[in-house]
Coordinates of C-alpha atoms in Angstrom, one line a residue:
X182 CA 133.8 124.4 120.8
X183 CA 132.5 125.6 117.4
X184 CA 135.0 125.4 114.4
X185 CA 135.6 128.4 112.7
X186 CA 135.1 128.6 108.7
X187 CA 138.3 128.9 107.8
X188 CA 139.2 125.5 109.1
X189 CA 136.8 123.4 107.4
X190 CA 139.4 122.8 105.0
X191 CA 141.8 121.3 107.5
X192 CA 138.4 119.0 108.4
X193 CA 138.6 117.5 104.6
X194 CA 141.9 117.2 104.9
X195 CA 141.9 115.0 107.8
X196 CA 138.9 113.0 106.7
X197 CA 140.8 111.3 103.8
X198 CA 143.7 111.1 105.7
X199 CA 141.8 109.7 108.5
X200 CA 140.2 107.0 105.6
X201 CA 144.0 106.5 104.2
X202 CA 146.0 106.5 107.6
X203 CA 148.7 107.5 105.3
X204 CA 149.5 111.4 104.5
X205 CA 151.1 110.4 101.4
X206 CA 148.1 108.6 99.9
X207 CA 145.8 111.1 101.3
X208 CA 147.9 114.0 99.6
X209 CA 148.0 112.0 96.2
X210 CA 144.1 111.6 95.9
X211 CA 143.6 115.3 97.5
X212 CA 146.5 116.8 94.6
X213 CA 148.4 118.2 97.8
X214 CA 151.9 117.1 99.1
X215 CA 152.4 115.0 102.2
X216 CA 153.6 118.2 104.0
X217 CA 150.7 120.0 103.6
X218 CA 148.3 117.3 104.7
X219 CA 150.4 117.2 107.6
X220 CA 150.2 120.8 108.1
X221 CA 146.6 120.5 108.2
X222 CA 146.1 118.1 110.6
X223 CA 148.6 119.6 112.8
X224 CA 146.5 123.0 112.5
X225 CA 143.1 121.1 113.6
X226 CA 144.8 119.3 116.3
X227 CA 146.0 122.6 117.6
X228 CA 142.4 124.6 117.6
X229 CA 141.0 121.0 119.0
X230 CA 143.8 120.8 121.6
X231 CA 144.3 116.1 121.2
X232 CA 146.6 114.5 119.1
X233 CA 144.8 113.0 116.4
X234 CA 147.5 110.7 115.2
X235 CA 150.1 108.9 116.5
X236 CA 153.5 109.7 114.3
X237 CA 155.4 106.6 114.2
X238 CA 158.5 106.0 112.1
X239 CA 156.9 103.7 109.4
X240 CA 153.2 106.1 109.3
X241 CA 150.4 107.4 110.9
X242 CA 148.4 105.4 113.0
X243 CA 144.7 107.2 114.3
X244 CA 144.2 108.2 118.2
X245 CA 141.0 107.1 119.8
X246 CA 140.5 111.3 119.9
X247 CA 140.6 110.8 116.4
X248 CA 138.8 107.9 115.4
X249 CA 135.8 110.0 116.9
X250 CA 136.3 112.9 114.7
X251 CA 137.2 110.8 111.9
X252 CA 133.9 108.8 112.1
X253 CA 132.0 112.0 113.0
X254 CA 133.5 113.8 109.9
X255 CA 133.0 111.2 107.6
X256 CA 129.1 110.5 108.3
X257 CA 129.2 114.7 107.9
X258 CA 130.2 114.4 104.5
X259 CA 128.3 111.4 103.6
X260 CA 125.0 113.7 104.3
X261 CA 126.4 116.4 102.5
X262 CA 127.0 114.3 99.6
X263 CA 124.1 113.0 99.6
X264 CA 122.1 116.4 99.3
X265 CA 124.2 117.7 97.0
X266 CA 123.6 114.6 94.7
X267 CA 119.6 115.3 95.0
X268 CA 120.5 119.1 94.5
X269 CA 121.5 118.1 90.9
X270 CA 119.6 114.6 90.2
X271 CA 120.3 112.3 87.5
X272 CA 119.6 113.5 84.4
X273 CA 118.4 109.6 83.2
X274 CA 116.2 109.4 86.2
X275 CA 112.4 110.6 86.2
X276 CA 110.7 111.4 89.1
X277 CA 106.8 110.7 89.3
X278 CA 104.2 112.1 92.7
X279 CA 101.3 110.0 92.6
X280 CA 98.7 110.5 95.5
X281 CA 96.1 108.0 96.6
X282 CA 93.6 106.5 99.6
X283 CA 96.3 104.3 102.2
X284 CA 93.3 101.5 101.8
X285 CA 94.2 100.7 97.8
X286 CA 97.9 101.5 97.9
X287 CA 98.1 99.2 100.8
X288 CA 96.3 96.5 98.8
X289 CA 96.4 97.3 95.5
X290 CA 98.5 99.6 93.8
X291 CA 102.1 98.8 95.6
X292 CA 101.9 95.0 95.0
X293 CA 101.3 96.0 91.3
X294 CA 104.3 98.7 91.3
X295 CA 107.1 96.0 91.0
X296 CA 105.4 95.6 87.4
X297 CA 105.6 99.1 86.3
X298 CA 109.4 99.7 87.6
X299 CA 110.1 97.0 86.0
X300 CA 109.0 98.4 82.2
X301 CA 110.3 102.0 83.6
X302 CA 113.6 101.3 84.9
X303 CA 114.3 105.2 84.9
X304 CA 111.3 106.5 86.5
X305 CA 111.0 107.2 90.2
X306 CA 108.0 106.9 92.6
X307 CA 107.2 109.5 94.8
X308 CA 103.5 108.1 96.7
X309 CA 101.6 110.2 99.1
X310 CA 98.5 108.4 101.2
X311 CA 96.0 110.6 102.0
X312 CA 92.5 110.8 102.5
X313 CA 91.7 114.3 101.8
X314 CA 92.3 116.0 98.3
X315 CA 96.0 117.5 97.9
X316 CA 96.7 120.6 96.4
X317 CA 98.4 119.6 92.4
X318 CA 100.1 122.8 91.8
X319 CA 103.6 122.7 91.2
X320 CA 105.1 121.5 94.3
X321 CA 102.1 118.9 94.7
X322 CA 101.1 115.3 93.3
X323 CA 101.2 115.2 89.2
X324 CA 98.8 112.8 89.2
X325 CA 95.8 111.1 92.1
X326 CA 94.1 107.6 92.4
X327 CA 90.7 109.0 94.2
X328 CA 87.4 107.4 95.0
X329 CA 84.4 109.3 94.8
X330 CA 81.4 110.0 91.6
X331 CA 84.3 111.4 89.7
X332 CA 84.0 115.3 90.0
X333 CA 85.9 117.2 91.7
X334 CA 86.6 121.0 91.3
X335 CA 89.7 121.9 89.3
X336 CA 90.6 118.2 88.8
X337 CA 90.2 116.6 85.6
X338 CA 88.9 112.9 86.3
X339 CA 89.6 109.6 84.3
X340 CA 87.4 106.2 85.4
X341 CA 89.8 103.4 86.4
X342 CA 87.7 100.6 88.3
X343 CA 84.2 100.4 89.7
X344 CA 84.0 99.0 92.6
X345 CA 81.2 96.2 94.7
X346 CA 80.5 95.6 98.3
X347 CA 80.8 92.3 99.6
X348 CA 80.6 90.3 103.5
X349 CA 83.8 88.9 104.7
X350 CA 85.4 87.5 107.8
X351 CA 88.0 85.6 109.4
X352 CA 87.6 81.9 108.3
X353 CA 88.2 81.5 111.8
X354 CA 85.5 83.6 113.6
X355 CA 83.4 81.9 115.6
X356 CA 79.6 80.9 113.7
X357 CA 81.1 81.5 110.2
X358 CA 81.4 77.8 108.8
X359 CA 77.6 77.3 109.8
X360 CA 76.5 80.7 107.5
X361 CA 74.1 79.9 105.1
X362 CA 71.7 82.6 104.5
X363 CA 72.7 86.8 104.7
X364 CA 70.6 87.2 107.6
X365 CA 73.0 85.0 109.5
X366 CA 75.5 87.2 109.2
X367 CA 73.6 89.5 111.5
X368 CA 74.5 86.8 114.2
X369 CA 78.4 88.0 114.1
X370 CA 79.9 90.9 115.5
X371 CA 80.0 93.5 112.2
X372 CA 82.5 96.1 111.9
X373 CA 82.1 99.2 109.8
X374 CA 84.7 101.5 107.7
X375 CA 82.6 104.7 108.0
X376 CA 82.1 104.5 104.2
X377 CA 79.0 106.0 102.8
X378 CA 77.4 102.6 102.0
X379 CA 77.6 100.5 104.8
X380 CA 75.7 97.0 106.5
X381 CA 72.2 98.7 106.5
X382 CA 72.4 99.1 102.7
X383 CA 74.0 95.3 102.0
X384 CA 71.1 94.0 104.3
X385 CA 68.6 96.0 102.1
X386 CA 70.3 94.6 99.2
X387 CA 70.0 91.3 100.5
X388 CA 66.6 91.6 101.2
X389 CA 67.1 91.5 104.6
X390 CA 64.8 94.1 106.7
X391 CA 64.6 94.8 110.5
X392 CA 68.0 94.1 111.8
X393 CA 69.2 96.4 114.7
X394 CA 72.5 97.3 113.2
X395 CA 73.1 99.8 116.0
X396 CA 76.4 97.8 117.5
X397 CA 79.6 97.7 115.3
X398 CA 83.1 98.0 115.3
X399 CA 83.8 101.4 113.8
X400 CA 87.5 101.9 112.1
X401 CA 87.5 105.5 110.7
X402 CA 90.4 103.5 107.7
X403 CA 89.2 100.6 105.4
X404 CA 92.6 99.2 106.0
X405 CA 92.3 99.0 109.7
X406 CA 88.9 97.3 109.6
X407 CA 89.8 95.2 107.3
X408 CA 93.0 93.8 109.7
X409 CA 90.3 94.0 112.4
X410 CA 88.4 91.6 110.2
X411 CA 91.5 89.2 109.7
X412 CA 92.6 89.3 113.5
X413 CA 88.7 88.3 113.9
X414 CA 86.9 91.2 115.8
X415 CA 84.0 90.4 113.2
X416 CA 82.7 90.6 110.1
X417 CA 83.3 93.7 107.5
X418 CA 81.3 94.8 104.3
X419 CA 84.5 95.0 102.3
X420 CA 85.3 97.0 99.0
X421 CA 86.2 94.2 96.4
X422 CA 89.9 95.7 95.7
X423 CA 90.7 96.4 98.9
X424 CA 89.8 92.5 100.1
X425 CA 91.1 90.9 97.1
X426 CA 95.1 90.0 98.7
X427 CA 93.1 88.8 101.8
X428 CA 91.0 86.2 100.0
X429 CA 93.6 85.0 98.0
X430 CA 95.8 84.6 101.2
X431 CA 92.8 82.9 103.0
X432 CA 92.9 85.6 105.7
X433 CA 89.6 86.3 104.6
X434 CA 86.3 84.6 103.1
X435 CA 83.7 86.1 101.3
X436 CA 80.3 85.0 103.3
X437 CA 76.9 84.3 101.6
X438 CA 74.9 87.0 100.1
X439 CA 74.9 89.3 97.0
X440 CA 77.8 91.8 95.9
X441 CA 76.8 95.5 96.4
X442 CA 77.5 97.8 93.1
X443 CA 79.3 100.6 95.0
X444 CA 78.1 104.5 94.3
X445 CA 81.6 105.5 94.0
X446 CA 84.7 104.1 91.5
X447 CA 88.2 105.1 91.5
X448 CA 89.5 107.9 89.0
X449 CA 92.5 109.1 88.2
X450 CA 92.6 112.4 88.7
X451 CA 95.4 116.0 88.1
X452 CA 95.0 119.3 87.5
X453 CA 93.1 120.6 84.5
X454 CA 95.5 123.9 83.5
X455 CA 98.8 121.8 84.3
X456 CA 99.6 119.6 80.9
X457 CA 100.9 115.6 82.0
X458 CA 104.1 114.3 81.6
X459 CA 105.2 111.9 79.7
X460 CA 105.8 109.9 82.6
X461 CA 102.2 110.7 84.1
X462 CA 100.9 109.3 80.6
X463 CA 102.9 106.3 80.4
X464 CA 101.9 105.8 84.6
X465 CA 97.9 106.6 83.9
X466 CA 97.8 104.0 80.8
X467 CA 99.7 101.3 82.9
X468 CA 96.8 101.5 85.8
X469 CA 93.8 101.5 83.1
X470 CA 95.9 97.9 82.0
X471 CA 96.6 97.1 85.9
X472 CA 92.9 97.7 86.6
X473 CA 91.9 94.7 84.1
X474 CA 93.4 92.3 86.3
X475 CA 91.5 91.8 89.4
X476 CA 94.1 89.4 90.9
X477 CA 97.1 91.0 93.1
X478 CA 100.3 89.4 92.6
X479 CA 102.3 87.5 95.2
X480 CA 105.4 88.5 96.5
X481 CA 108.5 87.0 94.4
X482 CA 110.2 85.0 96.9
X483 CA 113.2 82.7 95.9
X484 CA 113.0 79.0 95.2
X485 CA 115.2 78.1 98.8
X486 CA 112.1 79.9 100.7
X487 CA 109.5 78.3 99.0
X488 CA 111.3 74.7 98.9
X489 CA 109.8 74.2 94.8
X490 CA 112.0 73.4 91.8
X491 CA 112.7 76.4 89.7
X492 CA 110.9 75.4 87.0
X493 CA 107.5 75.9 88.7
X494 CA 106.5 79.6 89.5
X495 CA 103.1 80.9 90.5
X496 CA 101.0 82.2 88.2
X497 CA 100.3 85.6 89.6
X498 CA 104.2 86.1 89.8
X499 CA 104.2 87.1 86.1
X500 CA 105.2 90.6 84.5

């Protein structure tokens, strides 16, 4: 049974008095009188065909019929108040896209985001993870967290980090304590992200020649091969930013050998004919700061979970 228009109204109507169980409350906070609540409810239990409530001498009391509808209507309105409050947001609240590789949100720019809401209590994140370049027209990203030589067409480009290649694994794959020399790493199973550089140019770096290379672990996402990495499928050449949270854990070691300067760096990146917001600006000087500060901060935890006195808190916990 489909309910017509016209008795939507009598729907409202019974919702309150459903959330009351009292018509004269009901009527009070709807500006009605107790008669015509009733009348309502009395007109939607006659197109429904149930009694909705049970009339009793001291009230109203709700039917099982009716607790149904009335948790039905009232999850109804919750969603329609919910959309009509994002219909007309806030006017103190500031809403921000950003864009960016899964790999350094993941690892790098969410465990830093605490810090920026923090000094922009107003401003609201928006984050996209993609790995191909987004569209920044109106409806898009404002601003992009890309990796690559820094040019891309119709984007203008600001450096944020460089970036270095580096040998890591699982403290507890088997063969790593015994590592002493990069050409013992060949030993391990190696996994490989796809990037452009990859083991062949660490080796060569290393000065390390003649390796067959040819069998690897291929994850088509730096994050996955880097879990691979801490589950202990092998070894990965890792980005610096990316391994950083799983060194500090101890998921991760770095192994012996040289650190790779990457060919690409991040950039911050929008579109070159739309002008930044304020809150872009303030967001694109925050991650020039962020990006002085190689170490990724801990999650805050309360003092009960960690079992320390209040007075000590980590260093990396600090704003």
């Amino acid at each position: 049974m489909l309910l017509r228009p016209a008795l939507l109204p009598a729907l409202g109507v019974f919702a309150v008095a459903a959330r009351h169980q009292n018509f004269a409350h009901a009527a009070e906070e709807l500006h009605l009188t107790a008669s015509a609540v009733s009348h309502h409810v009395r007109r939607l239990e006659a197109l429904l065909g149930t009694v909705l409530f049970q009339r009793h001498a001291r009230g109203v009391r709700l039917t099982a019929e009716g607790r149904q509808l009335a948790d039905a209507a009232a999850a109804a309105l919750s969603d329609i108040n919910a959309v009509a409050g994002n219909l007309h947001p806030q006017a103190d609240v500031v809403p921000l896209r950003i864009t960016t590789l899964r790999s350094l949100s993941y690892c790098w720019l969410v465990p830093r985001l605490p810090r920026f809401t923090r000094l922009h209590p107003r401003m609201r994140i928006e984050l996209q993870t993609s790995s191909e370049l987004v569209r920044f027209d109106e409806n898009g990203p404002e601003l992009g967290i890309r990796y690559g030589l820094g040019q891309w067409p119709g984007l203008a480009a600001h450096h944020l980090m460089d970036d270095e290649l580096c040998p890591v694994a699982s403290p507890a794959l088997p063969g790593v304590s015994a590592l002493r020399e990069p050409a013992q790493i060949a030993t391990l199973p190696l996994v490989s992200d796809m990037s452009p550089q990859g083991w062949r140019d660490w080796f060569r770096a290393a000065g390390v020649r003649g390796l067959d290379l040819t069998a690897q672990h291929i994850f088509s996402d730096s994050t996955d091969a880097m879990r691979a990495a801490v589950y202990g499928i092998g070894a990965v050449l890792a980005r610096k930013h990316i391994a950083q949270p799983y060194l500090q854990r101890y998921e991760l070691v770095r192994l012996p050998g040289p650190a790779l300067k990457a060919r690409y760096a991040y950039y911050i990146v929008h579109a070159e004919h739309r002008p930044l917001s304020p809150t872009a600006v303030a967001f694109m000087d925050w991650l020039k700061r962020e990006a002085l500060d190689e170490r990724t901060p801990v999650p805050a935890l309360p003092d009960e979970l960690l079992n320390r006195p209040h007075d000590q808190t980590p260093h990396d916990q600090r704003s």
